[in-house]
Coordinates of C-alpha atoms and ligand atoms in Angstrom, one line a residue:
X11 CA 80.4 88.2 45.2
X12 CA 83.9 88.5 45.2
X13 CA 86.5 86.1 47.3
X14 CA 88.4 89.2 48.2
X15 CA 88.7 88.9 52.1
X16 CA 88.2 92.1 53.7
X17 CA 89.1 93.0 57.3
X18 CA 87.7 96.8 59.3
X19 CA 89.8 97.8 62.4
X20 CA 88.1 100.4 64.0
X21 CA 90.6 102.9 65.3
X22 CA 94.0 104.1 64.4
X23 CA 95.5 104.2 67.9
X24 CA 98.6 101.8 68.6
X25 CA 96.5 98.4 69.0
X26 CA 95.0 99.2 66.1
X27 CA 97.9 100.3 63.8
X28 CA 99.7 96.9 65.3
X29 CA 96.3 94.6 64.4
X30 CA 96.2 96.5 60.8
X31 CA 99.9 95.6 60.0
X32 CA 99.6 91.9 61.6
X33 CA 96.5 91.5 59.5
X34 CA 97.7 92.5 56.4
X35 CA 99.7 88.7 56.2
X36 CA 96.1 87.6 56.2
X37 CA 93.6 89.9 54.2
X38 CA 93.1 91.0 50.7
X39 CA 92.0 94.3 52.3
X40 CA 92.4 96.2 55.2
X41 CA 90.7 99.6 56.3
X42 CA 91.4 101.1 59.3
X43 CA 88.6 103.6 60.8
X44 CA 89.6 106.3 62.3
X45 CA 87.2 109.3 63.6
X46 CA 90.0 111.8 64.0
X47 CA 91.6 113.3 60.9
X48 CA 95.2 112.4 61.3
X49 CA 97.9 115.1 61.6
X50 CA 100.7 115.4 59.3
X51 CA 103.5 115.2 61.5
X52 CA 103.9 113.6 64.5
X53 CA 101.4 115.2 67.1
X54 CA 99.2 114.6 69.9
X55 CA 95.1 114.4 68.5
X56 CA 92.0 114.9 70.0
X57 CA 90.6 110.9 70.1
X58 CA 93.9 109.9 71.6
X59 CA 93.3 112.4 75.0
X60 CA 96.3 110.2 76.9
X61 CA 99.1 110.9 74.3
X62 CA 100.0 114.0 76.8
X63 CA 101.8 111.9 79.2
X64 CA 104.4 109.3 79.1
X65 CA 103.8 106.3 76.5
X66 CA 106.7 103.7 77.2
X67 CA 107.1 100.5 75.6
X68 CA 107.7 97.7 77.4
X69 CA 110.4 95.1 76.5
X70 CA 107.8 92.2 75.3
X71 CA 105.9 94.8 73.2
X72 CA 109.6 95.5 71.7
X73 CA 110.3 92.3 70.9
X74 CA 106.9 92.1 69.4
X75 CA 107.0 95.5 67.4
X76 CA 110.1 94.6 65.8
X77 CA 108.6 91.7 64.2
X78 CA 105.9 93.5 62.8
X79 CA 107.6 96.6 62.0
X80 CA 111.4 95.4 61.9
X81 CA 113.8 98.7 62.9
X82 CA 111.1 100.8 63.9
X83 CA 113.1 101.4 67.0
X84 CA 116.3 102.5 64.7
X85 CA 114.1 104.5 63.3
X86 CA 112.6 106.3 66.2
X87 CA 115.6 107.1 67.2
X88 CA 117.0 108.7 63.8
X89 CA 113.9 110.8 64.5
X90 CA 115.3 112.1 68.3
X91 CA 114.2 109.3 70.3
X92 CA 116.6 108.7 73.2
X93 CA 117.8 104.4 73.2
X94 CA 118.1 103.0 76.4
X95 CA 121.6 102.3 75.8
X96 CA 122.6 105.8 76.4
X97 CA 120.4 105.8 79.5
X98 CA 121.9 106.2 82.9
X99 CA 118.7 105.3 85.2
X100 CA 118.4 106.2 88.9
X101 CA 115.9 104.0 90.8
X102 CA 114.9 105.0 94.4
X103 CA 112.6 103.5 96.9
X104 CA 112.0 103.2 100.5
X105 CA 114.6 100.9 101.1
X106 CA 117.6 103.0 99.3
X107 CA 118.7 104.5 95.6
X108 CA 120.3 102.7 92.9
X109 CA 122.2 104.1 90.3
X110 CA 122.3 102.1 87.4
X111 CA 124.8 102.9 84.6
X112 CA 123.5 100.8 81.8
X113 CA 120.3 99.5 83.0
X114 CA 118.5 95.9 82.6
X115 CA 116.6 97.5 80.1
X116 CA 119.7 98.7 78.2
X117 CA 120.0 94.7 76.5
X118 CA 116.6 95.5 74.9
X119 CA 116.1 98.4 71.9
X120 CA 113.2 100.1 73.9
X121 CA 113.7 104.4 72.6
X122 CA 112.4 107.0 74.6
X123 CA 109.8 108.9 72.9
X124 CA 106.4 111.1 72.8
X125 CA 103.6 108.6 72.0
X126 CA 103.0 111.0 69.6
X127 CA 106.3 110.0 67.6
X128 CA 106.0 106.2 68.0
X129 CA 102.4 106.5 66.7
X130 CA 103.4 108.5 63.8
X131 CA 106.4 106.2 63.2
X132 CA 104.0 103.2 63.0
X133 CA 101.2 104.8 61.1
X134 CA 103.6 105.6 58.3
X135 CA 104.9 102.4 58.1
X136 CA 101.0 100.5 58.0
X137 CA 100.8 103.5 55.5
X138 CA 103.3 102.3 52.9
X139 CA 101.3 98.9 52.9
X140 CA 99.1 98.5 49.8
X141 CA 96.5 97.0 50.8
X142 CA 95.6 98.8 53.8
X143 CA 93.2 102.0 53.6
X144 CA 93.0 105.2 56.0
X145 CA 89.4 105.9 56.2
X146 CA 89.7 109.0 58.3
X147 CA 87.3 111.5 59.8
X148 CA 84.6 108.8 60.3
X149 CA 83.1 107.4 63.1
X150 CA 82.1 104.0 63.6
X151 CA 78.1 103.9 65.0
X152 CA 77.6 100.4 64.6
X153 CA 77.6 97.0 63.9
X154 CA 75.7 95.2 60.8
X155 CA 75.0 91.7 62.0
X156 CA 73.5 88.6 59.9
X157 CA 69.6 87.9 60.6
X158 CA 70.4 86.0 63.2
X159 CA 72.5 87.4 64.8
X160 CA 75.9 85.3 64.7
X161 CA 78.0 86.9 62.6
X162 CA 79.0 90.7 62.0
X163 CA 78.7 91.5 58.3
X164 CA 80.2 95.1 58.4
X165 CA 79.6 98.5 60.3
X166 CA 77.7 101.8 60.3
X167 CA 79.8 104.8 59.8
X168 CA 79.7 108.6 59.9
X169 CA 81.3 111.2 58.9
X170 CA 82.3 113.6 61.8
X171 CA 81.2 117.5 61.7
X172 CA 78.6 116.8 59.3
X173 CA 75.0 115.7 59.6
X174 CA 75.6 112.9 56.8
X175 CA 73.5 110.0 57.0
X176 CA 74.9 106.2 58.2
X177 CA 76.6 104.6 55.7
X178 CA 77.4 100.9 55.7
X179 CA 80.8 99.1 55.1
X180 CA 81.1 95.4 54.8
X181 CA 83.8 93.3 56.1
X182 CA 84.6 89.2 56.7
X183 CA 86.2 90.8 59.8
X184 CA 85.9 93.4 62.3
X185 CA 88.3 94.3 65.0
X186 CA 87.4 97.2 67.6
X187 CA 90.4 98.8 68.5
X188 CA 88.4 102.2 69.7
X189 CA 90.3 102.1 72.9
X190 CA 88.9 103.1 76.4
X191 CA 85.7 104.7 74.9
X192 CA 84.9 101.8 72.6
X193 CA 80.9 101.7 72.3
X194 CA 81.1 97.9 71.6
X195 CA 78.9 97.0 74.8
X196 CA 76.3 99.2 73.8
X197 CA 76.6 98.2 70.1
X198 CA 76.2 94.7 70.7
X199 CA 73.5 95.6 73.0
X200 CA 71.5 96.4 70.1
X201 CA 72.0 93.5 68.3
X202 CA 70.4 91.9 70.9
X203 CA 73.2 90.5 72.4
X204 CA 73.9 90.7 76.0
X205 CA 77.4 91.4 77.8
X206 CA 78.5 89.5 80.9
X207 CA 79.3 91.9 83.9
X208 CA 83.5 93.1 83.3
X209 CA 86.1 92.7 85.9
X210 CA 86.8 95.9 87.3
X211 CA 89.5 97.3 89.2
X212 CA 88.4 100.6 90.9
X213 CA 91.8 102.5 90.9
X214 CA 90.6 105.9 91.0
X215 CA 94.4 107.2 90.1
X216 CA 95.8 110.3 88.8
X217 CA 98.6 111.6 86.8
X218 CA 100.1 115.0 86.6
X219 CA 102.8 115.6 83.8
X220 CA 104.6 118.8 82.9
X221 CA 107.1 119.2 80.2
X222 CA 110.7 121.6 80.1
X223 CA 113.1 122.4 78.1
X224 CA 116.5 120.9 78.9
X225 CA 119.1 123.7 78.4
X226 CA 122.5 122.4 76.5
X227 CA 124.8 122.7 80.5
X228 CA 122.9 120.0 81.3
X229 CA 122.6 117.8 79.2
X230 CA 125.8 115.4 79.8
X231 CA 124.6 115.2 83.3
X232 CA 121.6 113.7 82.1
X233 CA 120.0 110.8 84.1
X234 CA 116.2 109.2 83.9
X235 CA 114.5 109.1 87.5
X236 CA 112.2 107.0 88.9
X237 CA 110.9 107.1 92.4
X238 CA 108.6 104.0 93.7
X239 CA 105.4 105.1 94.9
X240 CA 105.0 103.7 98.5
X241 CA 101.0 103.3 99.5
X242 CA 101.6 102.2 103.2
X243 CA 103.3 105.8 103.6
X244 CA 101.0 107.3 100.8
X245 CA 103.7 108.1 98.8
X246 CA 103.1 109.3 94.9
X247 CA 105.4 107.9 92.1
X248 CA 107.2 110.0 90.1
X249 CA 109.5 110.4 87.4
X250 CA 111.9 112.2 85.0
X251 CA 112.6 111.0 81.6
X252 CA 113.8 112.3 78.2
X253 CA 112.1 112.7 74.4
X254 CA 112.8 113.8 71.6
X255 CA 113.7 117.4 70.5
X256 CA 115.7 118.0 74.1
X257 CA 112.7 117.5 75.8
X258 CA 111.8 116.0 79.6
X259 CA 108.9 115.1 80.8
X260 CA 108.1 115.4 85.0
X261 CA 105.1 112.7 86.2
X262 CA 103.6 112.7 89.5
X263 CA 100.8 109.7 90.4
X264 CA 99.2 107.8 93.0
X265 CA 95.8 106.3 93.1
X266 CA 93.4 105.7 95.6
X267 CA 91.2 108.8 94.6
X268 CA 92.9 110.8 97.6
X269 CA 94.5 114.2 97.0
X270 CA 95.2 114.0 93.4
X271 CA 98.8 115.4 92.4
X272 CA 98.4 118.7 91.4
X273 CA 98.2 120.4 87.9
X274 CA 99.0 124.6 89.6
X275 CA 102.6 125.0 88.4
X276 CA 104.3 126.1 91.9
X277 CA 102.5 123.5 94.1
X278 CA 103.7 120.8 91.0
X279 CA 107.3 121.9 91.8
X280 CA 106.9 121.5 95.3
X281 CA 105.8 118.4 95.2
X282 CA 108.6 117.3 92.6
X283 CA 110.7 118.3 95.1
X284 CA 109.4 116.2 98.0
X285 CA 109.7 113.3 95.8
X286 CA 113.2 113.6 94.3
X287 CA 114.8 114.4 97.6
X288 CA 118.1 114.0 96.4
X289 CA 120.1 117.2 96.1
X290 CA 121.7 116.0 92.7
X291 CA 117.6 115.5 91.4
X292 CA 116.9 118.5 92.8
X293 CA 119.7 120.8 90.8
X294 CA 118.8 118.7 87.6
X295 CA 115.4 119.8 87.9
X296 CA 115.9 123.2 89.6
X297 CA 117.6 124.2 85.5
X298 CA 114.9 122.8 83.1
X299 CA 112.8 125.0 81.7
X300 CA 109.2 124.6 82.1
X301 CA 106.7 125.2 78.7
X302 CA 103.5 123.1 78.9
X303 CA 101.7 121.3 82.1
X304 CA 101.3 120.9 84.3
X305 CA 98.5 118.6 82.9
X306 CA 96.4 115.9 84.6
X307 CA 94.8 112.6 83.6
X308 CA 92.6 110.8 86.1
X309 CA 90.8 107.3 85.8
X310 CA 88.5 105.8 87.9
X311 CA 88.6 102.4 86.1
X312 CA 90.8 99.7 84.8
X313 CA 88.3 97.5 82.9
X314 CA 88.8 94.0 81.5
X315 CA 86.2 92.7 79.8
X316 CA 85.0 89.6 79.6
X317 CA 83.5 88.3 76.1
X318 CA 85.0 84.9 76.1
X319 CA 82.0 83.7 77.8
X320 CA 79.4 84.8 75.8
X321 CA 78.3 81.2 74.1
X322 CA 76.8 83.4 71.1
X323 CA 79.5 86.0 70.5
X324 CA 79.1 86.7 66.5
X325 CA 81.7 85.3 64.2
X326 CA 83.1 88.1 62.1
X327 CA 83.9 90.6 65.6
X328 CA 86.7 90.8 67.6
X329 CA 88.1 93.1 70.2
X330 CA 91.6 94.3 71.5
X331 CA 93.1 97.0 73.0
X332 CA 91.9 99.3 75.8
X333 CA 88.6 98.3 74.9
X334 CA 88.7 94.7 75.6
X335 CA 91.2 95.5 78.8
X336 CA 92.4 98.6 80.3
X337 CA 95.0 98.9 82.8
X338 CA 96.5 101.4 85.2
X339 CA 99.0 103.4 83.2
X340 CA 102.0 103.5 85.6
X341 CA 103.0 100.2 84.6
X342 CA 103.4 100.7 81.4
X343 CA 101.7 98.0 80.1
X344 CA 98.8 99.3 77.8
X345 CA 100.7 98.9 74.2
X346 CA 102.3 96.2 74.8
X347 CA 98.8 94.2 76.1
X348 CA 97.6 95.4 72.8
X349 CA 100.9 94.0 70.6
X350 CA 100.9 90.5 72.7
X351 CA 96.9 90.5 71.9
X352 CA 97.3 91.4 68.0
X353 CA 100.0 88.8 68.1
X354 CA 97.8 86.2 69.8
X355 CA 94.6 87.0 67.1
X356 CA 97.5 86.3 64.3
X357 CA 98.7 82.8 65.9
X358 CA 95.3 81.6 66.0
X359 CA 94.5 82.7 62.0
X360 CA 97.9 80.9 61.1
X361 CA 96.4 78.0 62.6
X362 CA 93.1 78.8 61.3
X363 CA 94.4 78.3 57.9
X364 CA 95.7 74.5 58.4
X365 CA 92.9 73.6 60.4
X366 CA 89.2 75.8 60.0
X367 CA 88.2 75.9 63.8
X368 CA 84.3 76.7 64.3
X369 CA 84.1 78.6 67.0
X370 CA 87.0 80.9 66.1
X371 CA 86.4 83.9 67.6
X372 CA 85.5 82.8 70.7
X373 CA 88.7 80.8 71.2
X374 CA 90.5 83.8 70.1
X375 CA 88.9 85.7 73.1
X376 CA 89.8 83.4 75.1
X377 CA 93.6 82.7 74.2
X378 CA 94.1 86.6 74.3
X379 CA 92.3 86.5 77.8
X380 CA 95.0 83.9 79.1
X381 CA 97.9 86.0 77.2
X382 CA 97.1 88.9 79.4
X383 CA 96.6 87.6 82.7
X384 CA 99.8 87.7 84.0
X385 CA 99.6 91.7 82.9
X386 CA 96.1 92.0 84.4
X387 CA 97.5 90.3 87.4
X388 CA 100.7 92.4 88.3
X389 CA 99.0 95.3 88.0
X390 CA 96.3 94.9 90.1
X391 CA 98.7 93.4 92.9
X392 CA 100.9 96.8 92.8
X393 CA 97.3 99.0 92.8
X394 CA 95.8 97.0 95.5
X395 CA 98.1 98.4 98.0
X396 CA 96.7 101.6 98.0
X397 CA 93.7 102.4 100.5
X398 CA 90.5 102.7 98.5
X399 CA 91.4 100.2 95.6
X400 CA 89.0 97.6 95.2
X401 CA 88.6 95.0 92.6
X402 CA 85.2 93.5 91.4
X403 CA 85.0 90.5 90.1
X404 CA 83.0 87.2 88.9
X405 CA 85.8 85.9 91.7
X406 CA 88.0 86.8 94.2
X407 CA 91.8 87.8 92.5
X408 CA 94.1 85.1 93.8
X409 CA 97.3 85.6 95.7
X410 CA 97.0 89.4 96.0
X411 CA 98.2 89.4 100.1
X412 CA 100.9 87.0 99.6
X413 CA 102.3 88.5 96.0
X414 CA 102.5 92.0 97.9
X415 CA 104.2 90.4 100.7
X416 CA 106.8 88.7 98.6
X417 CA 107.0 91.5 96.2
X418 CA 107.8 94.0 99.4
X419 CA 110.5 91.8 100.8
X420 CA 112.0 90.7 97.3
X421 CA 112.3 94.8 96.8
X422 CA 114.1 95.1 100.3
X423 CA 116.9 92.3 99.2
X424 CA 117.3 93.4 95.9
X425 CA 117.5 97.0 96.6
X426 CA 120.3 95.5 99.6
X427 CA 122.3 93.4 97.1
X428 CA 122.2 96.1 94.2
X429 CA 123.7 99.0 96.0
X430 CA 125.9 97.2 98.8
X431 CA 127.1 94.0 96.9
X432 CA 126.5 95.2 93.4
X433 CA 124.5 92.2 92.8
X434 CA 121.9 93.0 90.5
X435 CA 120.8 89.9 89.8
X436 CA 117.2 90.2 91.7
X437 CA 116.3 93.5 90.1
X438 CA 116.9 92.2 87.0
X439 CA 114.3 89.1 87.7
X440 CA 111.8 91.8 88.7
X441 CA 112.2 93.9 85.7
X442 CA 111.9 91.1 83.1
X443 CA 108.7 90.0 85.0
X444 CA 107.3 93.5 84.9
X445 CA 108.3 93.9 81.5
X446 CA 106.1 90.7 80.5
X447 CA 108.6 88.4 79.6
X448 CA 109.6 86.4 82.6
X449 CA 106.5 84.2 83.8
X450 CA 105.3 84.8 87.1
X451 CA 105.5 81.7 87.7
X452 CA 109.0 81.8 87.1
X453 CA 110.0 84.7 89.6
X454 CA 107.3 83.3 92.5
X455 CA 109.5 80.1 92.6
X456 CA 111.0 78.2 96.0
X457 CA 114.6 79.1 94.8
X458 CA 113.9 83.0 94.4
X459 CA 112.4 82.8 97.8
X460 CA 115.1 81.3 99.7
X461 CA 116.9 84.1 98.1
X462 CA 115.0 86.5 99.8
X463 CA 114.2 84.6 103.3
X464 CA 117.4 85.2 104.9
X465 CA 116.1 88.7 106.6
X466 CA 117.0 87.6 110.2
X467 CA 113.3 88.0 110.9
X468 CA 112.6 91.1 109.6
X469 CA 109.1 92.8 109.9
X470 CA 108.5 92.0 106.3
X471 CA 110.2 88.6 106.9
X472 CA 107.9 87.4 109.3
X473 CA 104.9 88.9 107.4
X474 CA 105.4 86.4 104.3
X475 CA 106.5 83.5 106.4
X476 CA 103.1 84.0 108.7
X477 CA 101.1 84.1 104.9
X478 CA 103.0 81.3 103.8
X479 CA 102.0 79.2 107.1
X480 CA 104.7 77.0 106.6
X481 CA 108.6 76.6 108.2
X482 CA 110.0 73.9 105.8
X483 CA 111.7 75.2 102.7
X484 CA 110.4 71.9 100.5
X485 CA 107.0 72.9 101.4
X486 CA 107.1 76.5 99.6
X487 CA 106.8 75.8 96.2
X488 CA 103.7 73.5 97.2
X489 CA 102.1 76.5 98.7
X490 CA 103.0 78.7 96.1
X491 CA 101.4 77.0 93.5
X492 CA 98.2 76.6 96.3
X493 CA 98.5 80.5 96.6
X494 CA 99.0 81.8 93.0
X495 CA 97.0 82.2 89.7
X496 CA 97.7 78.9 87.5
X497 CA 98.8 81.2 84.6
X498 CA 98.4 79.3 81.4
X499 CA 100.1 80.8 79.2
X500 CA 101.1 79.2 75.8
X501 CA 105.1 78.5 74.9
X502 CA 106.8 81.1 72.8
X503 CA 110.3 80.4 71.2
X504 CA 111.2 83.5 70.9
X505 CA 111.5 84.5 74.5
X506 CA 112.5 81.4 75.2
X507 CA 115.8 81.8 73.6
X508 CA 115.8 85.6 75.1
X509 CA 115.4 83.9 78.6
X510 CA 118.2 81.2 78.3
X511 CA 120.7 84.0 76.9
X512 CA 119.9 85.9 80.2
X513 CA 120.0 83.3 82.4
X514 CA 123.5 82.0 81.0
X515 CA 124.7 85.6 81.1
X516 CA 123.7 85.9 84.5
X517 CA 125.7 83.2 85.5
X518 CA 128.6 84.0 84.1
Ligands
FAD1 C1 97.8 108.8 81.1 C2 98.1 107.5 80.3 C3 99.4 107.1 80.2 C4 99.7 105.9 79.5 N1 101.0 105.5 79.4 C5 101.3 104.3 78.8 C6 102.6 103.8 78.8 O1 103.6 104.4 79.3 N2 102.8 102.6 78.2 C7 101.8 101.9 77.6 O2 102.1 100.8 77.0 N3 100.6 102.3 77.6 C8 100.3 103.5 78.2 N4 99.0 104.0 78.3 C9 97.9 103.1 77.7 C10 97.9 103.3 76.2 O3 97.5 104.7 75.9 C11 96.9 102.3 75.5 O4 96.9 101.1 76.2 C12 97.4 102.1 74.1 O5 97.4 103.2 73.4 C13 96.4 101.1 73.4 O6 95.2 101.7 73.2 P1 94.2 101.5 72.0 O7 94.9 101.6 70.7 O8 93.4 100.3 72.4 O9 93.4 102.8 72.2 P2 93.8 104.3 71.9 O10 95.2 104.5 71.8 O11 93.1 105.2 72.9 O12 93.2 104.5 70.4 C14 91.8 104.4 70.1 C15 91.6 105.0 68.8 O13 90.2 104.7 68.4 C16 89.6 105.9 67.9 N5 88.2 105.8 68.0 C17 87.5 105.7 69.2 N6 86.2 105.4 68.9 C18 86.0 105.4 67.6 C19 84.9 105.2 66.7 N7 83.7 105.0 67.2 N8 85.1 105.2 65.4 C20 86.4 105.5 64.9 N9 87.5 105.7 65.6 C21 87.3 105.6 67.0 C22 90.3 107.0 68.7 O14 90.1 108.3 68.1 C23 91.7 106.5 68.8 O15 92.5 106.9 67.7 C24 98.7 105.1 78.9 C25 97.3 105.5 79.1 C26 97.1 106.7 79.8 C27 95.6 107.1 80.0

């Protein structure tokens, strides 16, 4: 038996490209198992159904991409990818429109792509590794588990199109990255292992995305649009970005199962058009040329999963990805879940080395589950505003009523101070939350509160104040932390330095 350590990821999709590279530090030998056969040249596949509509990385998955694939983003962008620097973003909402020359997001090196770019840019690079292996046009069946059951020794495969029989491939580790139709549940099912209920969100949302040509008069009058979806009123989101190649991209979405956005090209337009109501929106998109979509995507499900509290979860397995969470695709959030979670799974081998812990993967579960929360959490605030969203759960979600509250009347005073003052300050707290690096915690504080009680008794004013139940200002942060998730989340340097380099330069 050879000492060789030998890890499977099953799926070439982003989580599990990331997990391949991060766990090449740690194995002699990596495969990654991929049922599609993978194109040439960067293009949308079949297994990857999603890759038709808008893949954008968030800031924290940036950060975290970079350090496993240093100037992937340079690269992107030698390849067509628009960087944000060059970006002018117009944000509108129903409390006004903000133009934003360079935007919050300009500080980070987040390119505008096709996820079919990114992926391709990422697969070469885990390509040019040595030690990992493409094993392509095979499907993963199954798991090969010990007699007793505690430890995965390998998988069943297939090869696709053909009637070949199983075959088996061993591994120290395997890691399903199969995304949103991972089989794992059933797998371990059959192992005789069973799966505690999952934490559903029923979101019931759907996209619609159509794609033009941008003609060359245009093009310096260029801007990225983004309209906030408004549930009270049952307003869609939409928006209008830019890829590579002189390509833009039109998205429609709401969720709450009712009246989908439509995929018919004229009623598409039309309802484009009620959403960008501005008449400088409206020219833009009056001159692109339309060539594919409309298209839509709809999903009834986000689905977080919850394995950490199986007491006999195998060693040998783990799970990241869509198929240990899923999340509602507005936010953005998906790929960069999956590089926080591939980056959590390497902390805890580094630590694994100095110190063997014997219940690994089950920790590992659980340190990913806490990583995510804050994702899991933000989400399902914004989605539980429209009617017909309902989450399932082992418990009730915490702080959903008030965090919409807040989150309505922190928009209001933003939006305000943004476009009348020019005081951007409170968007850009709400974007580095949304883009996973500021802590909840840290924007759901008494000082950003005071900031935004000063409404003269607004409607939305007097809303929070009635959900906080309390007058005096040194009371707030003691309801706050009564009202909110605890959010556990470990310390990280790294955005700890990022933080305290924003925070100085917003004082300046
Ligand atoms: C409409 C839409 C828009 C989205 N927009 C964004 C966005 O803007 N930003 C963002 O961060 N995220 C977005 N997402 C989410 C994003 O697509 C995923 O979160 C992200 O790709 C990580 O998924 P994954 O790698 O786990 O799964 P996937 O990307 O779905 O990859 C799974 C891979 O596993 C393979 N596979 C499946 N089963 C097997 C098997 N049995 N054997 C072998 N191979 C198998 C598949 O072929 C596929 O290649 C969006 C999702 C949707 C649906």
């Amino acid at each position: 038996m050879s000492d060789m350590k030998k890890a499977l990821v099953i799926g070439a999709g982003i989580a599990g490209l990331i997990t391949a590279r991060m766990l090449s530090d740690y194995y002699d030998e990596v495969c990654i198992i991929e049922r599609d056969e993978l194109p040439s040249e960067p293009a949308n596949r079949q297994g990857v159904p999603q890759s038709f509509h808008p893949h954008r990385v968030l800031p924290r998955g940036g950060l975290i991409l970079e350090h496993y694939f240093p100037g992937y983003n340079d690269e992107l962008v030698a390849l067509g990818a628009i960087p944000s620097q060059e970006e002018k973003v117009v944000i509108a909402n129903r409390y006004g429109t903000l133009v934003n020359k360079a935007n919050a997001a300009s500080s980070f090196k987040i390119a505008s792509s096709s996820r079919a770019l990114l992926e391709w840019v990422l697969r070469q690079r885990v390509r040019n590794i040595d030690h990992i292996s493409f094993l392509t046009n095979t499907e993963v069946t199954g798991l090969m588990a010990s007699e007793d059951q505690r430890s995965i020794t390998g998988v069943y495969t297939k090869e696709r199109g053909r009637d070949h029989q199983e075959e088996m491939l061993a591994a120290d580790m395997v890691i399903d990255a199969a995304g949103r139709s991972s089989k794992l549940n059933r797998w371990l099912g059959k192992i005789g292992l069973s799966v505690p209920e999952p934490e559903v969100l029923k979101v019931s949302l759907g996209y619609s995305t159509r794609y033009y040509k941008i003609p060359p008069s245009i093009q310096n009058n260029w801007a990225t649009v983004i309209t906030e979806s408004d549930p009270a009123q049952g307003m869609r989101a939409g928006m209008l970005w830019r890829i590579e190649n002189d390509i833009a991209g039109l998205l429609l979405f709401n969720a709450g199962g009712d009246e989908y956005p439509s995929t018919h090209p004229d009623e598409f337009q039309e309802q484009i058009k009620l959403l960008f109501a501005s008449d400088d929106n409206i020219a833009l998109i009056d001159q692109l040329e339309p060539f594919q979509g409309p298209r839509g995507y709809r999903i009834s499900e986000s689905v977080r999963q919850h394995f950490e509290l199986m007491e006999n979860w195998p060693s040998g397995l783990l799970v990241l990805g869509d198929a240990f969470c899923s999340f509602d695709p507005i936010h953005g959030q998906g790929m960069t879940v999956a590089a926080i979670e591939a980056e959590t799974i390497g902390k805890c081998l580094d630590e694994q080395r100095m110190h063997l812990e014997p219940q690994f993967e089950r920790q590992v579960l659980h340190r990913m589950q806490q990583a995510i929360e804050p994702a899991w959490w933000l989400s399902s605030v914004a989605d539980l505003r429209w009617k017909g969203v309902v989450h399932i759960g082992h418990s009730r979600m915490k702080g959903v009523a008030f965090a919409q509250k807040y989150i309505n009347l922190f928009n209001k005073q933003a939006m305000k101070k943004a476009s009348h003052e020019n005081n951007k300050h409170l968007f850009i707290l709400q974007f580095l939350m949304n883009a996973l690096i500021l802590p909840p915690r840290e924007f759901f504080k008494a000082d950003v509160l005071n900031m935004i009680l000063n409404d003269n008794g607004s409607e939305e004013e007097l809303e929070l104040r009635a959900e906080l139940g309390v007058q005096d200002p040194e009371r707030f942060q003691q309801r706050i932390d009564e009202l909110l998730p605890s959010f556990q989340l470990e310390p990280d340097g790294r955005i700890k330095k990022l933080l305290e380099s924003i925070q100085h330069a917003l004082s300046k």
